[in-house]
């Protein structure tokens, strides 16, 4: 069966490419795009997938992760589709990849210059919970009228005594646009600020592309008396690798019922464990 | 195997690099049959982005014909509503900066991109760039005269509205100066 390189036809790619460049020149602004049909359903990473397909070339080394794992069904299937239509090399190592597509995590290894991170976005509009109308949210962004975004956080403080947004915590990009960073944990928000690589965000179902260029100010929304805080894992140790200070999953041992923690970014954990193994062997 | 699909993908990635890092120079090495007076880099950048959904303006009759044939893009007689304006340094006019689409507040992306084929990137007047995509500052030499940047700065002063500049030179260098970039003359 003959197949287009990178699945999409050239017209679709060109449209995504033009919109992506617009997203880069207006950091944090959601550029509408056509969002083509794909062999996976909208809402399953099609925004990220279309960005990746429009970007990928023969020289690329690809990594696809889903919630920190290279081996989950979603990650494997997306990687298979990209690979079978391009033949590009794959890796699990963040440092080796030129192109990383991710669902809900920014890898623990910081991005390098010229690396591109593509994030899959379910809901790109940070104001949607306070305003249902797209026309109105576009006007609010135009006017830089973000009291709604702050009121949402304020109401959480009034109700629960602290901000309860855990993932998809809104950020202010380049002092202009409030942006939904996709459901990455708060832990990953500071990684977007002045980072070395390019971050592209694609929402296939909602038909939006937005971007954070390298070296761009990204600030999590907060109040003076309720500052932004990331999830704390200070006293937690990864059961598998002994790592600390990384984002961890809380799991339960099925036999003993005991709660334990494990590094969420599994490729990073493997890298660290292999390094450790090498060091131990030398001694 | 190298086809137009791979060529435009390669050029697009260079456009992404140049756009996300204003002042960073990308050298376009891809080959193209070029019957125009424009550089290969200029023609390739247009071929990468243009299709029949795009409108463009150029004063150059050969370039106009080539772009219509190669991409199917719609040539405008008037530049004030064009998505792309394809120009040469010597053919610049103030109106190409001031009287073009610069977006509206609810849709700032509905703005013009100026593709200017200039004499030299790397020689000429020094400009200091800062803003998103630039770590601290980047200095770049361009043959482009200061007055054009004054017009550009004027139209870009009300972010997110503005225009984006995509510049190529005779040696197929490419740089992008998006609307977010602050440009100072040194």
Short mmCIF file of C-alpha atoms in Angstrom, two decimals:
data_model
loop_
_atom_site.label_atom_id
_atom_site.label_comp_id
_atom_site.label_asym_id
_atom_site.label_seq_id
_atom_site.Cartn_x
_atom_site.Cartn_y
_atom_site.Cartn_z
CA UNK A 1 0.00 0.00 0.00
CA UNK A 2 1.40 3.38 -0.89
CA UNK A 3 1.29 5.95 1.84
CA UNK A 4 2.17 9.62 2.22
CA UNK A 5 5.36 10.34 4.13
CA UNK A 6 4.24 11.15 7.69
CA UNK A 7 0.68 10.05 6.88
CA UNK A 8 -0.86 13.49 6.24
CA UNK A 9 -1.18 14.92 2.74
CA UNK A 10 0.95 17.95 1.93
CA UNK A 11 -1.94 20.45 2.00
CA UNK A 12 -2.84 19.42 5.54
CA UNK A 13 0.79 19.70 6.62
CA UNK A 14 1.17 23.12 5.06
CA UNK A 15 -1.88 24.38 6.92
CA UNK A 16 -0.60 23.01 10.24
CA UNK A 17 2.85 24.45 9.51
CA UNK A 18 1.55 27.95 8.81
CA UNK A 19 -0.52 27.90 11.99
CA UNK A 20 2.38 26.56 14.04
CA UNK A 21 4.64 29.41 12.92
CA UNK A 22 1.89 31.87 13.91
CA UNK A 23 1.66 30.17 17.30
CA UNK A 24 5.41 30.61 17.82
CA UNK A 25 5.33 34.33 16.98
CA UNK A 26 2.43 34.92 19.41
CA UNK A 27 3.51 32.91 22.49
CA UNK A 28 0.60 31.50 24.47
CA UNK A 29 -2.07 32.50 21.95
CA UNK A 30 -4.27 29.66 20.67
CA UNK A 31 -4.21 29.65 16.87
CA UNK A 32 -7.25 27.89 15.32
CA UNK A 33 -6.39 25.16 12.81
CA UNK A 34 -8.30 22.72 10.64
CA UNK A 35 -7.49 19.52 12.61
CA UNK A 36 -7.67 16.73 10.03
CA UNK A 37 -9.11 13.25 10.37
CA UNK A 38 -6.64 10.67 11.64
CA UNK A 39 -6.83 6.94 12.25
CA UNK A 40 -7.27 7.66 15.97
CA UNK A 41 -10.22 9.45 17.51
CA UNK A 42 -10.10 13.14 18.39
CA UNK A 43 -9.28 13.57 22.03
CA UNK A 44 -6.71 10.76 21.96
CA UNK A 45 -3.71 12.90 21.15
CA UNK A 46 -4.59 13.97 17.61
CA UNK A 47 -3.45 17.57 18.15
CA UNK A 48 -0.02 16.46 19.26
CA UNK A 49 0.07 13.81 16.56
CA UNK A 50 -0.71 16.31 13.80
CA UNK A 51 2.03 18.62 15.06
CA UNK A 52 4.50 15.74 15.14
CA UNK A 53 3.52 14.54 11.65
CA UNK A 54 3.91 18.05 10.26
CA UNK A 55 7.36 18.35 11.85
CA UNK A 56 8.93 14.93 11.49
CA UNK A 57 11.64 14.28 8.89
CA UNK A 58 13.92 11.42 7.93
CA UNK A 59 16.72 12.64 10.21
CA UNK A 60 14.60 12.79 13.35
CA UNK A 61 14.90 10.64 16.42
CA UNK A 62 11.50 10.25 18.01
CA UNK A 63 10.36 9.68 21.56
CA UNK A 64 6.70 9.31 22.52
CA UNK A 65 5.59 9.24 26.14
CA UNK A 66 2.28 8.99 27.91
CA UNK A 67 2.27 10.15 31.54
CA UNK A 68 6.00 9.53 31.77
CA UNK A 69 5.90 6.07 30.22
CA UNK A 70 7.26 5.04 26.81
CA UNK A 71 5.40 1.76 27.00
CA UNK A 72 1.75 2.60 27.56
CA UNK A 73 -0.76 1.64 24.85
CA UNK A 74 -1.32 5.24 23.71
CA UNK A 75 2.38 6.00 23.42
CA UNK A 76 3.17 2.75 21.61
CA UNK A 77 0.36 3.18 19.09
CA UNK A 78 1.19 6.80 18.30
CA UNK A 79 4.86 5.92 17.93
CA UNK A 80 3.99 2.97 15.67
CA UNK A 81 1.86 5.14 13.41
CA UNK A 82 4.57 7.80 13.05
CA UNK A 83 7.28 5.22 12.55
CA UNK A 84 5.42 3.08 10.04
CA UNK A 85 4.74 6.13 7.87
CA UNK A 86 8.19 7.73 8.16
CA UNK A 87 10.71 5.08 9.16
CA UNK A 88 12.36 7.39 11.69
CA UNK A 89 14.52 6.11 14.49
CA UNK A 90 12.98 5.81 17.95
CA UNK A 91 14.44 6.19 21.39
CA UNK A 92 13.32 6.19 24.99
CA UNK A 93 16.12 8.57 26.02
CA UNK A 94 15.00 12.20 26.25
CA UNK A 95 18.53 13.42 25.60
CA UNK A 96 18.84 11.56 22.29
CA UNK A 97 15.48 12.56 20.83
CA UNK A 98 15.11 15.49 18.43
CA UNK A 99 11.34 15.33 18.67
CA UNK A 100 9.40 14.33 21.77
CA UNK A 101 5.65 13.89 21.81
CA UNK A 102 4.24 13.72 25.28
CA UNK A 103 0.95 13.34 27.04
CA UNK A 104 0.77 15.05 30.43
CA UNK A 105 4.46 15.23 31.37
CA UNK A 106 7.55 17.26 30.60
CA UNK A 107 10.49 14.85 30.91
CA UNK A 108 12.79 15.10 33.94
CA UNK A 109 15.78 15.66 31.63
CA UNK A 110 15.74 19.36 30.64
CA UNK A 111 15.14 20.12 26.96
CA UNK A 112 18.19 21.00 24.88
CA UNK A 113 18.41 23.84 22.34
CA UNK A 114 16.67 22.88 19.05
CA UNK A 115 14.82 20.00 20.69
CA UNK A 116 11.07 20.16 20.18
CA UNK A 117 8.57 18.96 22.76
CA UNK A 118 5.03 18.40 21.48
CA UNK A 119 2.32 18.24 24.14
CA UNK A 120 -1.15 16.78 23.62
CA UNK A 121 -3.82 19.14 24.91
CA UNK A 122 -7.39 18.12 25.78
CA UNK A 123 -8.69 21.60 26.69
CA UNK A 124 -6.61 24.53 25.46
CA UNK A 125 -8.87 27.26 26.83
CA UNK A 126 -8.00 28.21 30.43
CA UNK A 127 -11.10 30.42 30.64
CA UNK A 128 -13.58 27.75 29.50
CA UNK A 129 -14.66 26.89 33.07
CA UNK A 130 -15.70 30.50 33.67
CA UNK A 131 -16.97 31.31 30.16
CA UNK A 132 -18.66 28.81 27.85
CA UNK A 133 -18.69 30.96 24.73
CA UNK A 134 -15.67 30.74 22.42
CA UNK A 135 -16.45 34.16 20.97
CA UNK A 136 -16.37 35.67 24.46
CA UNK A 137 -13.18 33.91 25.57
CA UNK A 138 -11.47 35.16 22.41
CA UNK A 139 -12.53 38.68 23.36
CA UNK A 140 -11.30 38.21 26.93
CA UNK A 141 -7.89 37.12 25.62
CA UNK A 142 -7.89 40.07 23.24
CA UNK A 143 -8.52 42.46 26.12
CA UNK A 144 -6.11 40.62 28.46
CA UNK A 145 -9.08 40.34 30.81
CA UNK A 146 -8.10 37.47 33.08
CA UNK A 147 -10.05 38.12 36.28
CA UNK A 148 -12.01 34.94 35.50
CA UNK A 149 -8.86 32.83 35.66
CA UNK A 150 -7.93 34.37 39.02
CA UNK A 151 -11.46 34.08 40.41
CA UNK A 152 -11.40 30.37 39.67
CA UNK A 153 -8.27 30.03 41.83
CA UNK A 154 -9.70 32.41 44.45
CA UNK A 155 -12.86 30.30 44.79
CA UNK A 156 -10.75 27.21 45.38
CA UNK A 157 -8.93 29.01 48.19
CA UNK A 158 -12.25 30.14 49.70
CA UNK A 159 -13.69 26.64 49.54
CA UNK A 160 -10.72 24.45 50.38
CA UNK A 161 -8.12 26.79 51.88
CA UNK A 162 -5.65 26.23 49.04
CA UNK A 163 -5.53 26.09 45.25
CA UNK A 164 -6.82 22.70 44.15
CA UNK A 165 -5.77 22.78 40.47
CA UNK A 166 -3.23 19.99 40.28
CA UNK A 167 -2.69 19.39 36.61
CA UNK A 168 -3.26 21.94 33.83
CA UNK A 169 -2.44 24.77 36.24
CA UNK A 170 -2.79 28.01 34.25
CA UNK A 171 0.28 30.03 33.33
CA UNK A 172 0.92 33.55 32.04
CA UNK A 173 3.12 33.49 28.95
CA UNK A 174 5.36 36.44 28.02
CA UNK A 175 3.29 38.69 30.35
CA UNK A 176 0.46 38.64 27.82
CA UNK A 177 -1.56 35.43 27.41
CA UNK A 178 -2.95 33.10 30.06
CA UNK A 179 -2.40 29.61 28.72
CA UNK A 180 -3.45 26.08 29.64
CA UNK A 181 -0.18 24.12 29.72
CA UNK A 182 -2.02 20.80 29.07
CA UNK A 183 -2.57 18.52 32.09
CA UNK A 184 1.07 18.38 33.15
CA UNK A 185 1.46 18.31 36.94
CA UNK A 186 2.24 21.64 38.66
CA UNK A 187 5.67 20.09 39.23
CA UNK A 188 6.40 20.59 35.50
CA UNK A 189 5.17 24.19 35.19
CA UNK A 190 8.48 25.83 36.21
CA UNK A 191 10.27 23.77 33.52
CA UNK A 192 8.53 25.85 30.84
CA UNK A 193 9.99 29.12 32.08
CA UNK A 194 13.05 30.23 30.05
CA UNK A 195 13.72 26.68 28.89
CA UNK A 196 16.18 25.87 26.08
CA UNK A 197 13.84 23.95 23.76
CA UNK A 198 10.67 24.75 21.85
CA UNK A 199 7.34 23.60 23.31
CA UNK A 200 4.40 23.16 20.93
CA UNK A 201 0.93 22.31 22.17
CA UNK A 202 -1.77 20.83 19.99
CA UNK A 203 -5.45 20.28 20.74
CA UNK A 204 -6.99 18.12 18.01
CA UNK A 205 -10.57 18.02 19.21
CA UNK A 206 -10.64 21.73 20.07
CA UNK A 207 -8.66 22.57 16.91
CA UNK A 208 -6.05 24.84 18.48
CA UNK A 209 -2.27 25.11 18.36
CA UNK A 210 -0.27 27.14 20.84
CA UNK A 211 3.41 27.43 21.62
CA UNK A 212 6.05 28.44 24.12
CA UNK A 213 9.26 29.46 22.31
CA UNK A 214 12.62 28.96 24.05
CA UNK A 215 13.71 31.59 26.60
CA UNK A 216 10.19 32.87 27.20
CA UNK A 217 8.80 33.97 30.54
CA UNK A 218 6.20 31.50 31.79
CA UNK A 219 4.71 32.29 35.17
CA UNK A 220 2.14 30.20 37.04
CA UNK A 221 -0.84 32.27 38.20
CA UNK A 222 -0.87 32.90 41.94
CA UNK A 223 -1.65 35.44 44.65
CA UNK A 224 0.81 37.32 46.85
CA UNK A 225 -0.45 35.58 49.98
CA UNK A 226 -1.07 32.26 48.22
CA UNK A 227 2.06 31.73 46.15
CA UNK A 228 2.39 29.02 43.51
CA UNK A 229 3.56 25.71 44.91
CA UNK A 230 4.61 22.50 43.22
CA UNK A 231 3.79 19.03 44.47
CA UNK A 232 6.22 18.05 47.22
CA UNK A 233 8.02 14.73 47.19
CA UNK A 234 10.80 15.80 49.55
CA UNK A 235 10.37 12.96 52.01
CA UNK A 236 9.52 10.36 49.37
CA UNK A 237 11.97 7.92 47.87
CA UNK A 238 11.41 5.92 44.68
CA UNK A 239 11.08 2.27 45.67
CA UNK A 240 12.67 0.98 42.46
CA UNK A 241 15.60 3.34 42.04
CA UNK A 242 16.05 5.29 45.27
CA UNK A 243 15.68 8.57 43.37
CA UNK A 244 14.46 11.67 45.20
CA UNK A 245 13.30 15.08 44.05
CA UNK A 246 11.52 13.77 40.94
CA UNK A 247 7.81 13.53 40.16
CA UNK A 248 6.47 10.31 41.62
CA UNK A 249 3.45 8.07 41.33
CA UNK A 250 1.80 6.89 44.54
CA UNK A 251 1.10 3.19 44.24
CA UNK A 252 -0.15 0.42 46.47
CA UNK A 253 1.46 -2.93 46.92
CA UNK A 254 -1.29 -5.40 46.06
CA UNK A 255 -0.09 -8.04 48.50
CA UNK A 256 0.80 -6.02 51.57
CA UNK A 257 -1.47 -3.01 50.91
CA UNK A 258 1.49 -0.79 51.66
CA UNK A 259 1.74 2.60 49.92
CA UNK A 260 4.92 3.21 47.97
CA UNK A 261 6.32 5.71 45.48
CA UNK A 262 7.86 5.24 42.07
CA UNK A 263 9.48 7.66 39.61
CA UNK A 264 6.89 8.68 37.01
CA UNK A 265 9.36 9.32 34.17
CA UNK A 266 10.34 5.69 33.61
CA UNK A 267 13.04 6.27 30.98
CA UNK A 268 14.79 8.72 33.31
CA UNK A 269 14.56 6.15 36.10
CA UNK A 270 16.06 3.47 33.86
CA UNK A 271 18.90 5.79 32.81
CA UNK A 272 19.70 6.54 36.43
CA UNK A 273 19.51 2.88 37.47
CA UNK A 274 21.79 1.85 34.58
CA UNK A 275 24.29 4.58 35.51
CA UNK A 276 24.18 3.28 39.05
CA UNK A 277 24.75 -0.27 37.81
CA UNK A 278 27.79 0.86 35.84
CA UNK A 279 29.19 2.69 38.85
CA UNK A 280 28.63 -0.28 41.10
CA UNK A 281 30.35 -2.61 38.63
CA UNK A 282 33.42 -0.36 38.58
CA UNK A 283 33.82 -0.43 42.35
CA UNK B 1 15.31 9.55 -1.75
CA UNK B 2 14.70 13.26 -1.82
CA UNK B 3 11.39 14.58 -3.08
CA UNK B 4 9.61 17.90 -2.67
CA UNK B 5 7.93 16.37 0.40
CA UNK B 6 11.28 15.97 2.11
CA UNK B 7 12.63 19.27 0.83
CA UNK B 8 9.72 21.27 2.24
CA UNK B 9 9.88 19.33 5.51
CA UNK B 10 13.55 20.23 5.86
CA UNK B 11 12.91 23.89 5.04
CA UNK B 12 9.97 23.97 7.43
CA UNK B 13 12.12 22.70 10.30
CA UNK B 14 14.63 25.44 9.51
CA UNK B 15 11.78 27.95 9.53
CA UNK B 16 10.70 26.61 12.93
CA UNK B 17 14.25 26.97 14.27
CA UNK B 18 14.60 30.47 12.85
CA UNK B 19 11.16 31.58 14.09
CA UNK B 20 11.58 30.22 17.60
CA UNK B 21 15.09 31.75 17.84
CA UNK B 22 14.97 35.23 16.31
CA UNK B 23 18.32 36.22 14.84
CA UNK B 24 19.49 32.61 14.56
CA UNK B 25 20.74 32.12 10.98
CA UNK B 26 19.70 28.97 9.11
CA UNK B 27 21.47 28.07 5.86
CA UNK B 28 19.06 26.60 3.29
CA UNK B 29 20.99 24.03 1.27
CA UNK B 30 18.09 22.33 -0.50
CA UNK B 31 18.13 22.45 -4.31
CA UNK B 32 15.33 23.92 -6.37
CA UNK B 33 14.85 24.85 -10.03
CA UNK B 34 14.76 28.58 -9.73
CA UNK B 35 13.80 30.74 -12.70
CA UNK B 36 13.36 33.91 -10.62
CA UNK B 37 15.77 36.61 -9.47
CA UNK B 38 15.04 35.64 -5.88
CA UNK B 39 17.34 33.42 -3.85
CA UNK B 40 16.64 29.69 -3.61
CA UNK B 41 16.00 30.23 0.10
CA UNK B 42 13.25 32.76 -0.64
CA UNK B 43 11.61 30.54 -3.24
CA UNK B 44 11.83 27.45 -1.03
CA UNK B 45 10.39 29.23 2.01
CA UNK B 46 7.42 30.31 -0.11
CA UNK B 47 7.01 26.83 -1.62
CA UNK B 48 7.02 25.36 1.87
CA UNK B 49 4.22 27.53 3.19
CA UNK B 50 2.06 28.47 0.20
CA UNK B 51 -0.91 26.59 -1.17
CA UNK B 52 -4.28 27.48 -2.63
CA UNK B 53 -5.53 28.78 0.74
CA UNK B 54 -2.88 31.49 0.78
CA UNK B 55 -2.92 34.93 -0.79
CA UNK B 56 0.29 36.74 -1.62
CA UNK B 57 1.53 39.91 -3.20
CA UNK B 58 4.71 40.47 -5.10
CA UNK B 59 5.73 43.22 -7.48
CA UNK B 60 7.99 40.81 -9.37
CA UNK B 61 6.15 39.34 -12.36
CA UNK B 62 8.37 36.24 -12.72
CA UNK B 63 8.10 35.40 -9.02
CA UNK B 64 4.35 35.90 -9.17
CA UNK B 65 4.02 33.47 -12.07
CA UNK B 66 6.34 30.91 -10.49
CA UNK B 67 4.57 30.95 -7.14
CA UNK B 68 1.17 30.60 -8.80
CA UNK B 69 2.35 27.64 -10.87
CA UNK B 70 4.37 25.93 -8.14
CA UNK B 71 2.00 26.36 -5.20
CA UNK B 72 -1.43 27.35 -6.49
CA UNK B 73 -1.43 30.33 -4.16
CA UNK B 74 -3.63 33.28 -5.06
CA UNK B 75 -1.81 36.38 -6.26
CA UNK B 76 -3.26 39.67 -5.00
CA UNK B 77 -3.14 42.88 -7.00
CA UNK B 78 -3.29 44.83 -3.76
CA UNK B 79 -1.04 44.00 -0.79
CA UNK B 80 -3.28 45.37 1.97
CA UNK B 81 -5.11 42.05 2.47
CA UNK B 82 -2.38 39.54 1.56
CA UNK B 83 -1.18 36.80 3.90
CA UNK B 84 2.34 36.97 2.51
CA UNK B 85 4.19 39.80 0.82
CA UNK B 86 7.19 38.66 -1.20
CA UNK B 87 9.70 41.44 -1.78
CA UNK B 88 13.23 42.38 -2.59
CA UNK B 89 15.22 44.79 -0.48
CA UNK B 90 15.46 47.35 -3.31
CA UNK B 91 11.70 47.21 -3.92
CA UNK B 92 10.67 48.03 -0.34
CA UNK B 93 8.09 50.74 0.30
CA UNK B 94 6.82 52.18 3.56
CA UNK B 95 3.30 50.95 2.71
CA UNK B 96 4.46 47.34 2.77
CA UNK B 97 4.97 47.78 6.51
CA UNK B 98 2.23 50.17 7.45
CA UNK B 99 -0.64 49.33 5.12
CA UNK B 100 -0.81 45.55 5.52
CA UNK B 101 -2.76 43.11 7.67
CA UNK B 102 -1.57 43.26 11.26
CA UNK B 103 -4.27 41.12 12.87
CA UNK B 104 -7.13 42.08 15.15
CA UNK B 105 -7.16 41.65 18.93
CA UNK B 106 -9.35 38.54 18.88
CA UNK B 107 -7.35 37.05 15.98
CA UNK B 108 -3.82 38.46 15.93
CA UNK B 109 -2.71 35.61 13.65
CA UNK B 110 -4.61 37.16 10.75
CA UNK B 111 -1.61 39.26 9.90
CA UNK B 112 0.88 39.56 7.07
CA UNK B 113 4.29 37.91 6.86
CA UNK B 114 6.85 39.90 4.90
CA UNK B 115 9.31 37.70 3.01
CA UNK B 116 12.18 39.98 2.09
CA UNK B 117 15.09 38.82 -0.06
CA UNK B 118 17.93 41.09 1.04
CA UNK B 119 21.49 41.65 -0.09
CA UNK B 120 23.19 40.21 2.96
CA UNK B 121 22.61 38.55 6.30
CA UNK B 122 25.90 38.74 8.17
CA UNK B 123 27.18 41.98 6.64
CA UNK B 124 25.98 45.53 7.11
CA UNK B 125 24.40 47.45 9.93
CA UNK B 126 24.34 45.78 13.35
CA UNK B 127 21.02 45.24 15.07
CA UNK B 128 20.55 44.01 18.62
CA UNK B 129 17.61 41.65 19.12
CA UNK B 130 15.93 40.68 22.38
CA UNK B 131 12.67 39.06 23.43
CA UNK B 132 11.11 35.57 23.49
CA UNK B 133 13.37 32.98 21.85
CA UNK B 134 16.53 34.92 22.69
CA UNK B 135 18.52 34.03 25.80
CA UNK B 136 19.83 37.52 26.49
CA UNK B 137 20.50 39.43 23.29
CA UNK B 138 21.54 38.48 19.77
CA UNK B 139 23.50 40.82 17.50
CA UNK B 140 22.92 40.44 13.79
CA UNK B 141 24.34 42.25 10.76
CA UNK B 142 21.91 43.01 7.98
CA UNK B 143 22.15 45.01 4.77
CA UNK B 144 18.61 46.24 5.48
CA UNK B 145 18.48 49.97 6.27
CA UNK B 146 17.38 51.26 9.64
CA UNK B 147 14.33 53.13 8.31
CA UNK B 148 12.56 49.85 7.48
CA UNK B 149 12.97 48.69 11.07
CA UNK B 150 11.52 51.99 12.25
CA UNK B 151 8.40 51.27 10.21
CA UNK B 152 8.38 47.68 11.46
CA UNK B 153 8.74 48.77 15.09
CA UNK B 154 5.89 51.20 14.63
CA UNK B 155 3.49 48.53 13.33
CA UNK B 156 4.61 46.03 16.00
CA UNK B 157 4.29 48.34 18.99
CA UNK B 158 0.86 47.07 20.01
CA UNK B 159 1.54 43.38 20.68
CA UNK B 160 -0.10 40.91 19.87
CA UNK B 161 -0.82 42.89 16.71
CA UNK B 162 1.98 43.23 14.21
CA UNK B 163 3.82 41.72 11.28
CA UNK B 164 6.53 39.08 11.06
CA UNK B 165 9.63 39.40 8.92
CA UNK B 166 11.20 36.44 7.16
CA UNK B 167 14.48 37.43 5.54
CA UNK B 168 16.66 35.56 3.09
CA UNK B 169 19.85 36.58 1.31
CA UNK B 170 21.80 35.75 -1.86
CA UNK B 171 23.78 33.06 -0.02
CA UNK B 172 20.55 31.34 1.05
CA UNK B 173 20.76 32.37 4.68
CA UNK B 174 17.45 32.71 6.46
CA UNK B 175 16.42 34.61 9.57
CA UNK B 176 13.03 35.41 11.07
CA UNK B 177 12.17 38.46 13.14
CA UNK B 178 8.78 37.86 14.74
CA UNK B 179 6.61 40.62 16.16
CA UNK B 180 7.74 39.81 19.71
CA UNK B 181 11.35 40.77 19.01
CA UNK B 182 12.71 44.09 20.17
CA UNK B 183 15.06 45.48 17.51
CA UNK B 184 17.63 48.17 18.38
CA UNK B 185 20.22 49.74 16.13
CA UNK B 186 23.75 49.57 17.49
#
